[in-house]
Short mmCIF file of C-alpha atoms in Angstrom, two decimals:
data_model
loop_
_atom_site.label_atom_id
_atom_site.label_comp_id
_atom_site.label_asym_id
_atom_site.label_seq_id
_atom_site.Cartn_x
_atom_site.Cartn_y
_atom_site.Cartn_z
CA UNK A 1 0.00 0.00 0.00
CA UNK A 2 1.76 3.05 -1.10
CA UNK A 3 0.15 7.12 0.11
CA UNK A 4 -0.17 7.58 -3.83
CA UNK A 5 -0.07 5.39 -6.63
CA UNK A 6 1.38 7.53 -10.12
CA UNK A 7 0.62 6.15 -14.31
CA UNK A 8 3.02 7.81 -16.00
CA UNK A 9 3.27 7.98 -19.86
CA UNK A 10 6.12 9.47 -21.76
CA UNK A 11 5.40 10.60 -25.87
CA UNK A 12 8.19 9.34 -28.45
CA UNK A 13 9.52 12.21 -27.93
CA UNK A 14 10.62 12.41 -23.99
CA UNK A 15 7.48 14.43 -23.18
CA UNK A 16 6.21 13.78 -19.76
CA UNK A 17 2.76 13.01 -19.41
CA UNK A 18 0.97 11.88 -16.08
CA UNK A 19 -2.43 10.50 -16.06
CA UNK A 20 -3.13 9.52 -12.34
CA UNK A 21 -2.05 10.09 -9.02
CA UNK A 22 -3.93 8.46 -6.08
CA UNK A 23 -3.80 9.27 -2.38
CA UNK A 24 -4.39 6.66 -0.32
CA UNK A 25 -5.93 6.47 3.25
CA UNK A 26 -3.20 4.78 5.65
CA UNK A 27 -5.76 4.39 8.42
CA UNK A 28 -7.98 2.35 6.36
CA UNK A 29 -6.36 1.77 2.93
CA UNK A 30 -8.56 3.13 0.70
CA UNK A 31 -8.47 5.52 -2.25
CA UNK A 32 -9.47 9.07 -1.11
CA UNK A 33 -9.39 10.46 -4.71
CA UNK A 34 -8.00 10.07 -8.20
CA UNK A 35 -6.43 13.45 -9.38
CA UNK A 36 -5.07 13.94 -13.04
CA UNK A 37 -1.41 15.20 -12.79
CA UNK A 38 0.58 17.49 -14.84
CA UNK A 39 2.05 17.43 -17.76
CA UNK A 40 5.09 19.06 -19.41
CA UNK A 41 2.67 21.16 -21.12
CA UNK A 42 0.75 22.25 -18.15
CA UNK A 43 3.70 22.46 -15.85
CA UNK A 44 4.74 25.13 -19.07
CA UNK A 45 1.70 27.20 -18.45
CA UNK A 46 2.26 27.32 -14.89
CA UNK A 47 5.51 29.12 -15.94
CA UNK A 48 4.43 31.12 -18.03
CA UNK A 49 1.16 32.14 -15.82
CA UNK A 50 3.38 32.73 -13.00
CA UNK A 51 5.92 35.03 -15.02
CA UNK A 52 3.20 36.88 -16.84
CA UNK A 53 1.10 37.84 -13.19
CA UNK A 54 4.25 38.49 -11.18
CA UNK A 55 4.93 41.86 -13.62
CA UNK A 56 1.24 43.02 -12.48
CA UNK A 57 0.99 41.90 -8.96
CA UNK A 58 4.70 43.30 -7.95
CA UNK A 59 3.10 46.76 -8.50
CA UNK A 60 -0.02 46.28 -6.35
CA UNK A 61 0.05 48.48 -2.86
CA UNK A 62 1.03 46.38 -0.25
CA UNK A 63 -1.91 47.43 1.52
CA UNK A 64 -4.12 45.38 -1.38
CA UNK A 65 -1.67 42.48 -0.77
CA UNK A 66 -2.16 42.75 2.89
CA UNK A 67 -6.42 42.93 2.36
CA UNK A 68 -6.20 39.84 0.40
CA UNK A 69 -4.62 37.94 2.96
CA UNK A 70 -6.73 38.69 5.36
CA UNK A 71 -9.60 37.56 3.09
CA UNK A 72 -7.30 34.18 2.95
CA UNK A 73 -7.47 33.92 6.58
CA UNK A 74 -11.35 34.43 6.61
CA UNK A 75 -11.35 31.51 3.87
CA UNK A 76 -9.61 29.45 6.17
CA UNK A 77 -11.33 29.60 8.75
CA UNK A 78 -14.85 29.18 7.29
CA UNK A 79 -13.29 25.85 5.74
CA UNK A 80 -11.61 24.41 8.59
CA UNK A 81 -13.46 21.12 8.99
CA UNK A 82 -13.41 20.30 5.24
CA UNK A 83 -9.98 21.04 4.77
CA UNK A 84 -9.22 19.67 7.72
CA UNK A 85 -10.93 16.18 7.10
CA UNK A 86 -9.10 16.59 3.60
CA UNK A 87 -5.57 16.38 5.66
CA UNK A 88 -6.71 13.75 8.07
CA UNK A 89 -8.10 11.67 5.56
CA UNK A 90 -4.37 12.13 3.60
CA UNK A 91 -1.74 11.84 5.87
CA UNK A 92 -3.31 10.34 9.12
CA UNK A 93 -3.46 13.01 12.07
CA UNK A 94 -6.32 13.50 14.55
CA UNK A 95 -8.96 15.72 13.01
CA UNK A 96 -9.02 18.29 15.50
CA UNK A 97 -4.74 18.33 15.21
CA UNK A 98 -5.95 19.06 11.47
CA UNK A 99 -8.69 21.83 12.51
CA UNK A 100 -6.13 23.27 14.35
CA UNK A 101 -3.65 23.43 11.65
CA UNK A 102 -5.87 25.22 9.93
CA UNK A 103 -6.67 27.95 12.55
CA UNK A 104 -3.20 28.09 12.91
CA UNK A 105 -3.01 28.92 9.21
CA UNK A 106 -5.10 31.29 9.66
CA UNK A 107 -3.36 33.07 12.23
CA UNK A 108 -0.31 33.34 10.34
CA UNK A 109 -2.16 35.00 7.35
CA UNK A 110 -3.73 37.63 10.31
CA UNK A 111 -0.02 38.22 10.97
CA UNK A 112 1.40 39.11 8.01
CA UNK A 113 -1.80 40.86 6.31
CA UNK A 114 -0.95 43.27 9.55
CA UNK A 115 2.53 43.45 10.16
CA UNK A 116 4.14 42.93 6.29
CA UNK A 117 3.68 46.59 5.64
CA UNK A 118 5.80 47.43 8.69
CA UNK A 119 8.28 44.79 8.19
CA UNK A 120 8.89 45.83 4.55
CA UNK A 121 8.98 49.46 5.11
CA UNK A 122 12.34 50.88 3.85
CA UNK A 123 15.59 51.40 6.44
CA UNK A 124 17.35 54.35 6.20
CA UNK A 125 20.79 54.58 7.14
CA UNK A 126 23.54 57.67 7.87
CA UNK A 127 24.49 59.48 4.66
CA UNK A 128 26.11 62.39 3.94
CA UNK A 129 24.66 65.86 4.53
CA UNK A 130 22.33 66.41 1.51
CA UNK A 131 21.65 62.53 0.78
CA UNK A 132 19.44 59.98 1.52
CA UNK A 133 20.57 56.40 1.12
CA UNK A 134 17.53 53.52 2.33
CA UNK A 135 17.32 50.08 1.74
CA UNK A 136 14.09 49.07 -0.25
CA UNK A 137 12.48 45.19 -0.43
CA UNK A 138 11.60 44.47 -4.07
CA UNK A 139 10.36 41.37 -4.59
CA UNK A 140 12.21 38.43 -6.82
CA UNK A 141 9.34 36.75 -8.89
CA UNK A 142 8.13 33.33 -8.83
CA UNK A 143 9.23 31.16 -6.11
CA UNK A 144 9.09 27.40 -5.97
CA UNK A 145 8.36 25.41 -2.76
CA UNK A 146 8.69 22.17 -2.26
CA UNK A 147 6.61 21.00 0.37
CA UNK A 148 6.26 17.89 2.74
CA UNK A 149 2.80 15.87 3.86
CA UNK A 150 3.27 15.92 7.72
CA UNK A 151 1.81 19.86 7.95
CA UNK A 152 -0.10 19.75 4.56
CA UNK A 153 -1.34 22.67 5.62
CA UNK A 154 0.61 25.01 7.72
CA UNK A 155 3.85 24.51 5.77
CA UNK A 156 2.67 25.68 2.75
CA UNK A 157 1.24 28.99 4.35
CA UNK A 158 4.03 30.16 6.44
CA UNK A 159 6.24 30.05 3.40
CA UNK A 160 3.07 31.40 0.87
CA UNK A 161 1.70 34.28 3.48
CA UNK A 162 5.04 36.39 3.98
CA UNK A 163 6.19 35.50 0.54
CA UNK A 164 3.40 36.47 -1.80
CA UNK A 165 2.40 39.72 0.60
CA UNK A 166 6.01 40.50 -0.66
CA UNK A 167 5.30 40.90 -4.05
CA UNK A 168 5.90 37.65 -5.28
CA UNK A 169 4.31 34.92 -6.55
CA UNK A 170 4.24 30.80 -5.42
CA UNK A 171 4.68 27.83 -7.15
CA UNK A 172 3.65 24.77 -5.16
CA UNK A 173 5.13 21.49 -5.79
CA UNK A 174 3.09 19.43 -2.74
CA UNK A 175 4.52 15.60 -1.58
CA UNK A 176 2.52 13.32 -3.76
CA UNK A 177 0.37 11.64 -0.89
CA UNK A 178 -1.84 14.70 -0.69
CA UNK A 179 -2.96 16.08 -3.94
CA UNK A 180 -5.73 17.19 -2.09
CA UNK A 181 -4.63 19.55 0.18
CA UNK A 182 -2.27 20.97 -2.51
CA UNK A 183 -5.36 21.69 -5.13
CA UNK A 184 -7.07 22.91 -1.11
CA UNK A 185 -4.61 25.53 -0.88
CA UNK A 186 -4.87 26.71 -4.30
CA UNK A 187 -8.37 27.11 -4.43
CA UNK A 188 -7.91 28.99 -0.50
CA UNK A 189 -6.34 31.70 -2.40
CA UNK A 190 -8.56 32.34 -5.19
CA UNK A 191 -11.63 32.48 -3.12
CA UNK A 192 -9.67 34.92 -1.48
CA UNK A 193 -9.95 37.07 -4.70
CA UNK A 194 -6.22 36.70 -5.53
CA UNK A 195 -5.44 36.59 -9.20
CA UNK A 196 -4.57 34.33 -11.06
CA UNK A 197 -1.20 32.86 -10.91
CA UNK A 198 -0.29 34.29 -7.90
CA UNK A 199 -0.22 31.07 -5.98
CA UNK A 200 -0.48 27.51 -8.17
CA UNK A 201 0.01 24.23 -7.27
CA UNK A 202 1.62 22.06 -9.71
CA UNK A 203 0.55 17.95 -9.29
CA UNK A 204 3.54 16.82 -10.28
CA UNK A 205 6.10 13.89 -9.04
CA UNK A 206 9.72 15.21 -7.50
CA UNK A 207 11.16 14.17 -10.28
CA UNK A 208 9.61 17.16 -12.00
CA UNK A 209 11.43 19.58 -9.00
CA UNK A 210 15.21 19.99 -10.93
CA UNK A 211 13.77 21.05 -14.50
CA UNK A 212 10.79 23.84 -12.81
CA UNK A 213 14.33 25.07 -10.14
CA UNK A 214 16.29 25.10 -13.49
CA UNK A 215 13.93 27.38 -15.34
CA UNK A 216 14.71 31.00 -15.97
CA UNK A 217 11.54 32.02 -14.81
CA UNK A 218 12.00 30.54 -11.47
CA UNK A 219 14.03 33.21 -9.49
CA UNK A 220 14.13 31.32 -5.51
CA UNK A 221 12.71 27.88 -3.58
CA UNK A 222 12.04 27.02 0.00
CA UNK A 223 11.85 23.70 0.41
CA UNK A 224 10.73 21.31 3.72
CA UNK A 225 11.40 18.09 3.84
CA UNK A 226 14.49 15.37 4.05
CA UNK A 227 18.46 15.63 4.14
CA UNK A 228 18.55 14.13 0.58
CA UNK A 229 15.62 16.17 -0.81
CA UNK A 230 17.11 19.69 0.72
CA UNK A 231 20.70 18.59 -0.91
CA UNK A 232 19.26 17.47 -4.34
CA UNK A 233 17.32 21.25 -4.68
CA UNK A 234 20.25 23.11 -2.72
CA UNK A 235 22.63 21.64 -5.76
CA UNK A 236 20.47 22.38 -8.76
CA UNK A 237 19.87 26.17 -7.11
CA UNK A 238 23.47 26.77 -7.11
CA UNK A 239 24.10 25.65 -10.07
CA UNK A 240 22.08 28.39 -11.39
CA UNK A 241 22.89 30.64 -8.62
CA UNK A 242 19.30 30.90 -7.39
CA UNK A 243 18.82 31.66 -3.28
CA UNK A 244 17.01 28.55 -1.11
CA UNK A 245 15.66 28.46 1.89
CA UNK A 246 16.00 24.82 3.48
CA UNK A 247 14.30 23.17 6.46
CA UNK A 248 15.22 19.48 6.99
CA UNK A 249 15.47 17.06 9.64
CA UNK A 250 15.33 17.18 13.49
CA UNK A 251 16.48 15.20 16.24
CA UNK A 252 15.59 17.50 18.99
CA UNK A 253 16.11 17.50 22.54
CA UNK A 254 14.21 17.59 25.76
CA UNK A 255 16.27 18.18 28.36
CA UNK A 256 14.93 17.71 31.75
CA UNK A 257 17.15 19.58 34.78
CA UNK A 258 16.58 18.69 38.46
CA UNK A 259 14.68 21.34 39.31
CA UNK A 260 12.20 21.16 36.30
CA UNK A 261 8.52 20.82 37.21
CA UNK A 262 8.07 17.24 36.96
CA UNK A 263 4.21 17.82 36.11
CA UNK A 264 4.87 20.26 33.15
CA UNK A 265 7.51 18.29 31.68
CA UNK A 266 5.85 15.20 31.75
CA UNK A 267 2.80 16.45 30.19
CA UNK A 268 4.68 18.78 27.54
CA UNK A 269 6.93 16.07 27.05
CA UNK A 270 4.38 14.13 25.95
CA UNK A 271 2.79 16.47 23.00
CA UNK A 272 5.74 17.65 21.62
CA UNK A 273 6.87 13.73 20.91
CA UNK A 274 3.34 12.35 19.69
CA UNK A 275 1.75 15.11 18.72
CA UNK A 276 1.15 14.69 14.32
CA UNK A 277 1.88 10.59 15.34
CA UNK A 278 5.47 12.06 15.85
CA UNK A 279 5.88 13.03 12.42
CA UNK A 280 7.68 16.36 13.06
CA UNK A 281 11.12 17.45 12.40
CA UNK A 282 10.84 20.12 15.79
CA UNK A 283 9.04 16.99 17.88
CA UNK A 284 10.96 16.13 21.27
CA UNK A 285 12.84 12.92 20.04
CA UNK A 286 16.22 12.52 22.49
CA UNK A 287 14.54 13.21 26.23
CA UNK A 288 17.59 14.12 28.26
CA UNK A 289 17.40 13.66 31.95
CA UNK A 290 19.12 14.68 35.19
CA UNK A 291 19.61 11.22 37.13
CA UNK A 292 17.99 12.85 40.48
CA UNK A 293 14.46 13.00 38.80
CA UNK A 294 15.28 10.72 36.12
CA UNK A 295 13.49 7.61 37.59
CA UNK A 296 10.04 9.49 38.35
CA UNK A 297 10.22 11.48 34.77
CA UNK A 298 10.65 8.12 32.93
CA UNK A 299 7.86 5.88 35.14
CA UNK A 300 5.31 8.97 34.52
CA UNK A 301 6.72 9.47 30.47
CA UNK A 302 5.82 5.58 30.24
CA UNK A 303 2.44 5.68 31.70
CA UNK A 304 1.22 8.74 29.92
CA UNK A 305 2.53 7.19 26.76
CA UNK A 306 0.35 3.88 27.59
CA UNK A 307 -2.58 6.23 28.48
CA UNK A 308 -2.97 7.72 24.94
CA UNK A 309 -5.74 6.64 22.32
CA UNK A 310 -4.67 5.23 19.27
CA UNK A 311 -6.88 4.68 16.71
CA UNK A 312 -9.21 6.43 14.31
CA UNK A 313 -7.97 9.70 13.09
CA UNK A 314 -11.74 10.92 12.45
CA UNK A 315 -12.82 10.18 16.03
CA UNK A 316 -12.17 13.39 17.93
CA UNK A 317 -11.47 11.46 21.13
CA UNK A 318 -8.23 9.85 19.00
CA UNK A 319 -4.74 11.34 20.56
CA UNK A 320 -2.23 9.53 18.11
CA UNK A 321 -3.83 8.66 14.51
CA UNK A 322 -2.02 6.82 11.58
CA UNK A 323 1.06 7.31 10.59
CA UNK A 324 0.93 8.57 7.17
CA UNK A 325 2.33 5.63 4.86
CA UNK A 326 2.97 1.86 5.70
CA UNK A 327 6.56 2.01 4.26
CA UNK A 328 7.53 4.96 6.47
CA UNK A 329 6.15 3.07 9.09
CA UNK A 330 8.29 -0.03 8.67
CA UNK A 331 11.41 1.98 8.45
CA UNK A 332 10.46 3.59 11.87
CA UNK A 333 10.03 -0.22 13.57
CA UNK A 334 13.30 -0.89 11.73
CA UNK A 335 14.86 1.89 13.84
CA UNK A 336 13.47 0.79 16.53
CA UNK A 337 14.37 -2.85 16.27
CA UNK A 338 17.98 -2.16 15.61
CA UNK A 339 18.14 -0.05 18.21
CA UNK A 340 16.49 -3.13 20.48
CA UNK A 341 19.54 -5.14 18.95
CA UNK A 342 22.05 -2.90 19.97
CA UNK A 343 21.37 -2.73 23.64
CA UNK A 344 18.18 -0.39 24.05
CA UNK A 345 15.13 -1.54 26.05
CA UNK A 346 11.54 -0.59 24.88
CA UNK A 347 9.76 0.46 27.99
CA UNK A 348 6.41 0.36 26.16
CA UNK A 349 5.50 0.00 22.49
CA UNK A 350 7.86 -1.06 19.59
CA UNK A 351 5.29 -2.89 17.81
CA UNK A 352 3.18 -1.95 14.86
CA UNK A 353 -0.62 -2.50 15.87
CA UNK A 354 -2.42 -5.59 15.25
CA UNK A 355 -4.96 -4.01 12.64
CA UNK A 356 -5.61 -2.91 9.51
CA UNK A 357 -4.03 0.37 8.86
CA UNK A 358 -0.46 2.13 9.71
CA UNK A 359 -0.97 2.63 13.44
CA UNK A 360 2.35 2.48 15.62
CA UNK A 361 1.96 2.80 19.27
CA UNK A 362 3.93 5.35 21.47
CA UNK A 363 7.06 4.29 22.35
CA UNK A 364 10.20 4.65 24.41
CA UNK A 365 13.49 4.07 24.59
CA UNK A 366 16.09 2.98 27.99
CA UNK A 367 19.50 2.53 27.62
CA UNK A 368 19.89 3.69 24.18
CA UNK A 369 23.49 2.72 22.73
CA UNK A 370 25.41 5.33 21.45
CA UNK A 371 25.21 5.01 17.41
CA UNK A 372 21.92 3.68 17.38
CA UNK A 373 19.34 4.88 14.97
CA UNK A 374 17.35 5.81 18.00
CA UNK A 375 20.00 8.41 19.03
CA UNK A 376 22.16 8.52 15.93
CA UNK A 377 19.34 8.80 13.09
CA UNK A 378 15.79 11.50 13.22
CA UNK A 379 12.64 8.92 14.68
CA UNK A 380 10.10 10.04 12.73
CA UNK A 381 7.28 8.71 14.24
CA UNK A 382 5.93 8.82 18.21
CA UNK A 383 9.19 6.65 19.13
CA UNK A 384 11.24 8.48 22.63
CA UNK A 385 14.45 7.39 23.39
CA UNK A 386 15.40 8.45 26.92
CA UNK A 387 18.40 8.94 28.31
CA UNK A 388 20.09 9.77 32.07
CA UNK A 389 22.69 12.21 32.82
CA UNK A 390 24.68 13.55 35.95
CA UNK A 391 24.46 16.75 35.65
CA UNK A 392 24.10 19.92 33.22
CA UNK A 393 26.96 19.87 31.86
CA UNK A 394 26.56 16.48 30.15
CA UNK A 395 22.93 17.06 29.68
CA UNK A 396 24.50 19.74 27.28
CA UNK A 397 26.86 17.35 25.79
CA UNK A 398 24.18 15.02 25.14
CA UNK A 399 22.29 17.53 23.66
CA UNK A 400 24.14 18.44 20.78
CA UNK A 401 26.11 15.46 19.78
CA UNK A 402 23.73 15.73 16.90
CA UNK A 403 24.01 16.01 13.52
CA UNK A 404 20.95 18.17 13.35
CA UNK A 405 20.34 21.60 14.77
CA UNK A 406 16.65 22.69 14.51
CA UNK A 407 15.13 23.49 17.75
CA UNK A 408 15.55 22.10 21.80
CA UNK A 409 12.91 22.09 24.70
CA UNK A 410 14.93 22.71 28.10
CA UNK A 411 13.05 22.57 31.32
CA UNK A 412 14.28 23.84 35.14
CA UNK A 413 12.79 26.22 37.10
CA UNK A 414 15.47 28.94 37.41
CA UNK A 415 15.03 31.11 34.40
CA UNK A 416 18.52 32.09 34.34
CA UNK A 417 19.80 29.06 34.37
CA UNK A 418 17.71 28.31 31.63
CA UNK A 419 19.04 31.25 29.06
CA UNK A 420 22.45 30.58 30.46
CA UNK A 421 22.44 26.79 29.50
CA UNK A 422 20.16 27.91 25.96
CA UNK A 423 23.10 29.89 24.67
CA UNK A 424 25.25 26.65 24.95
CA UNK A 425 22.41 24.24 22.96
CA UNK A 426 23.57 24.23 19.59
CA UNK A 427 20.38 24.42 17.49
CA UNK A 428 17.86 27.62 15.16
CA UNK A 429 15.44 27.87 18.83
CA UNK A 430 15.31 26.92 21.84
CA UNK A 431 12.36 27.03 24.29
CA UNK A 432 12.30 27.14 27.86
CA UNK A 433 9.67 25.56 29.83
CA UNK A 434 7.79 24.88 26.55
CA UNK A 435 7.68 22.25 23.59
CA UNK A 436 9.35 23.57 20.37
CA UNK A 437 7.27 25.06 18.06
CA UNK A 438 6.84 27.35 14.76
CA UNK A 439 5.45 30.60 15.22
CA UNK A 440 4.25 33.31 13.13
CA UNK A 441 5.95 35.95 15.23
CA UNK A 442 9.56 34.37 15.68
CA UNK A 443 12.09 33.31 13.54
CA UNK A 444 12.37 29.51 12.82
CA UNK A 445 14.99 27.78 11.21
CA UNK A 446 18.04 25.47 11.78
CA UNK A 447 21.36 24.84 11.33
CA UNK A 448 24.15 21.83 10.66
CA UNK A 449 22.15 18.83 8.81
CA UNK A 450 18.81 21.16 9.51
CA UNK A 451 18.98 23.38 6.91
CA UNK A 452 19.33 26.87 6.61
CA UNK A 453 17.50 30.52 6.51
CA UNK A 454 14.89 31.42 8.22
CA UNK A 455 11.15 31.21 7.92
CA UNK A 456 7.90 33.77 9.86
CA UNK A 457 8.53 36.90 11.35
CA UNK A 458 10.41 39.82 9.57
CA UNK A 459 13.21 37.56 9.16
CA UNK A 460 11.13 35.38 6.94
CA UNK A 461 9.69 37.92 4.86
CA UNK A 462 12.88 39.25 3.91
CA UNK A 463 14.55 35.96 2.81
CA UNK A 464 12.83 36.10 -0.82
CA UNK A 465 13.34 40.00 -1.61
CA UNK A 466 15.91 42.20 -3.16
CA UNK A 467 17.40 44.73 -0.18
CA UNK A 468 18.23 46.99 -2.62
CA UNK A 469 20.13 50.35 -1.71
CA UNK A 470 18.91 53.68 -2.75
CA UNK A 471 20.94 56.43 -2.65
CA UNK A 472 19.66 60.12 -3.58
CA UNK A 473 22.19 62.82 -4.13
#
C-alpha cells in the first residue's frame, strides 16, 4: 500500500505526461481520490502564468496584498473542517490536530496581512549631509516550494503568506500523498480574490522539482522536507545561482534539569513527541534527563505514553492517529528494532498495531546505545528514546552530539539558568519551559544537517526580496 499510486506515460519524444495520481488512506487503505497530474505542457503554463502575473501583482500596494490575505485567513477559517478532514483523511493526524492546523493557518495569514507593511517598510541609514541612502524590499518573482505531507497545511502557508504579501508569486510542488490539500490551498487563495497565478500548485512527481528550479523564470525555492531532498534542490539552485531556503530534519532534545517541574515536563513532554503521530522534524525525540528526577520522569513518560488513544484519526477522542504511509512506518520499527539489537530496552511500544491500517503505538526508549538509529538517526514517528545524565553539563553534551540543529525544549525552574544553559544548545530555537514550536511571530529555522535561513517573522519575509540600496544625491 503506497500514500499515492502515479501512471506515468512518456510521448516518443521524452514528453512527460501523467495520467493519475492516487492518495491513499493509511488508516484504512482506501483511495481518497483520483487526481489527473501534470504534464510538461501544463507544468509550461504554470511558468508562463506565473511570469506573466508576477509583472502586475509586484506593483499592487502592499496594503491590497495585505487585504487579500486577510480575506485568505477568513477563507480558512470558514473551511476548517473540510480542509481539515481533507488532511486527516491524507496523511493520518487527529482531526481536530488538522482543525487546528488550519486555525493556525489562519493566524499566520492575520499576521502578516498586519505586520508585512511594517516589516517591509524601507531602512534608512547615515548618509552624507544632503543625501538619503535607504534600503528598499523588491520582490524576486516566482518562487518554488517544495513542500512535505506531515503539515499539509501550515507549511505551505508560512512560506506562501510572507512570501506572496512581498510581491511575489508561489509555485507549489506538494509531496505526492496529498494532492488534495495541494489543489485545497490553491483554491484557499482564489476564493480569497487573488489573481490568477499568484499562488499555483503544480501535481507533479519530485522528479519534475530539478527542471521547474532550473527554469529562468524561477528566481528562488524554500523547500521542507528530508536531508537528501534539501541537498538534491540546494545543488540544482546553485548551479544556477538561485537563493534557497531549506528546512530538513530534526532530532531535537528535551532536556529535563533537576529542578524542572516534573508535572509540566511530563505532560509537555508528551505532545511535543506524539503530537502529528510524531511526524515532526521540531518533535521532542532525544529526552535528556538529570539522574535525580530521572526515575520518576521516565515511570510517569511511560504511563502517559500507555494512556494515549490510538486509533481512528476521524474520532475526535483519538490522541495519536495513523502514521501517514505503511513504508515509512516499517522503516520507523526498523529503527526501533535495531536499536532493540544494539542494547536499548523498549519500555512500552515497539510494535506496529495488530490491525488494519499504519498505526504504531507510542514508544520509548532505555538505555539507548550510542550510534543507534534511536539516538544517531531523526525517529520520525511517536518513538522516545530516553536517556540519564549527571548533571548539566553532560545534559549539554548530550544535547548536541547531533548532527541536526533545529530546535531544543529545556526545562528547570530557574530562568537564568535556563538562558544561560540555551546559549550553549547548539540548534535555530530553543524554548524554555515549553515544547518547540513554529510561530508566526519568531524566527524559525536550523542549522548543521537542519537546513538553513529562516522562515515567519520579519526575518522570513525578507529571505525572498531584493534589499536593494537607494541612494539620492
Amino acid at each position: 500500500m503506497l500514500p499515492a499510486v502515479r501512471c506515468t506515460i512518456t510521448k516518443p519524444d521524452g514528453t512527460r505526461v501523467y495520467e493519475t495520481m492516487e492518495a491513499v488512506n493509511p488508516a484504512t487503505g482506501e483511495t481518497v481520490a483520483t487526481y489527473e497530474e501534470h504534464g510538461d505542457k501544463e507544468v509550461e503554463q504554470c511558468l508562463a502564468m506565473a511570469q506573466e502575473t508576477f509583472e502586475e501583482w509586484r506593483e499592487r500596494p502592499i496594503r491590497e496584498r495585505e487585504e487579500l490575505l486577510a480575506n485568505a485567513a477568513d477563507v480558512l477559517r470558514e473551511n476548517k473542517e473540510r480542509y481539515g478532514e481533507i488532511m486527516t483523511k491524507e496523511m493520518g493526524k487527529p482531526i481536530s490536530e488538522a482543525v487546528a492546523e488550519v486555525e493556525k493557518c489562519a493566524w499566520a495569514c492575520d499576521h502578516y496581512a498586519e505586520n508585512a507593511g511594517a516589516y517591509l517598510d524601507s531602512e534608512q541609514h547615515p548618509s552624507p549631509p544632503g543625501t538619503a541612502v535607504s534600503t528598499v524590499h523588491d520582490p524576486l518573482g516566482p518562487i518554488l516550494a517544495v513542500m512535505p505531507w506531515n503539515f499539509p497545511f501550515w507549511q505551505v502557508i508560512r512560506f506562501a503568506a510572507p512570501y506572496l504579501t512581498a510581491g511575489n508569486v508561489g509555485l507549489l510542488k506538494h509531496a505526492s500523498n496529498v494532492p488534495g490539500c495541494a489543489v485545497a490551498l490553491q483554491e484557499v487563495f482564489e476564493k480569497a480574490g487573488y489573481p490568477d497565478g499568484v499562488f499555483q500548485t503544480l501535481l507533479v512527481g519530485s522528479e519534475t522539482v530539478d527542471d521547474v528550479l532550473a527554469d529562468d523564470r524561477v528566481k528562488a525555492a524554500t523547500l521542507t522536507g528530508s536531508g537528501p531532498a534539501g541537498r538534491a534542490v540546494a545543488e540544482t539552485a546553485g548551479r544556477h545561482l538561485k537563493k534557497t531556503v531549506l528546512e530538513l530534519g530534526g532530532s531535537d532534545p528535551f532536556i529535563v534539569l533537576d529542578d524542572a517541574d516534573i508535572d509540566a515536563a511530563v505532560e509537555t513532554g508528551v505532545l511535543a513527541r506524539t503530537q502529528n503521530g510524531g511526524q515532526s522534524c521540531i518533535a521532542a525525540k532525544r529526552f535528556i534527563v538529570h539522574e535525580a528526577v530521572y526515575d520518576e520522569y521516565v515511570d510517569r513518560l511511560v504511563s502517559a505514553f500507555e494512556s494515549l488513544t490510538v486509533g481512528d484519526p476521524m474520532d475526535e477522542k483519538t490522541d495519536v492517529g495513523a502514521q501517514a504511509d505503511p513504508d515509512l512506518m516499517a522503516e520507523l520499527h526498523d529503527q526501533v528494532q535495531a536499536s532493540v539489537g544494539a542494547g536499548a530496552t523498549c519500555l512500552t511500544g515497539g510494535e506496529p498495531l495488530d490491525r488494519d491500517g499504519a498505526f504504531y503505538p507510542p514508544t520509548v526508549l532505555a538505555d539507548v546505545p550510542e550510534g543507534c538509529p534511536a539516538d544517531s538517526e531523526e525517529t520520525f514517528g511517536p518513538v522516545a528514546a530516553v536517556y540519564e545524565v549527571p548533571n548539566e553539563t553532560e545534559a549539554i553534551e548530550k544535547a548536541n552530539d547531533t548532527q541536526y540543529g533545529l530546535g531544543a525544549s529545556l526545562w528547570t525552574d530557574d530562568r537564568d539558568r535556563g538562558r544561560r544553559l540555551a546559549r550553549q544548545v547548539e540548534a535555530g530555537c530553543v524554548y524554555i519551559n515549553e515544547m518547540t514550536k513554529s510561530d508566526p511571530r519568531v524566527p524559525f529555522g536550523g542549522i548543521n544537517d537542519a537546513g538553513y535561513g529562516r522562515e515567519l517573522s520579519e526575518a522570513g519575509i525578507k529571505e525572498f526580496v531584493n534589499r536593494k540600496t537607494v541612494w539620492t544625491q
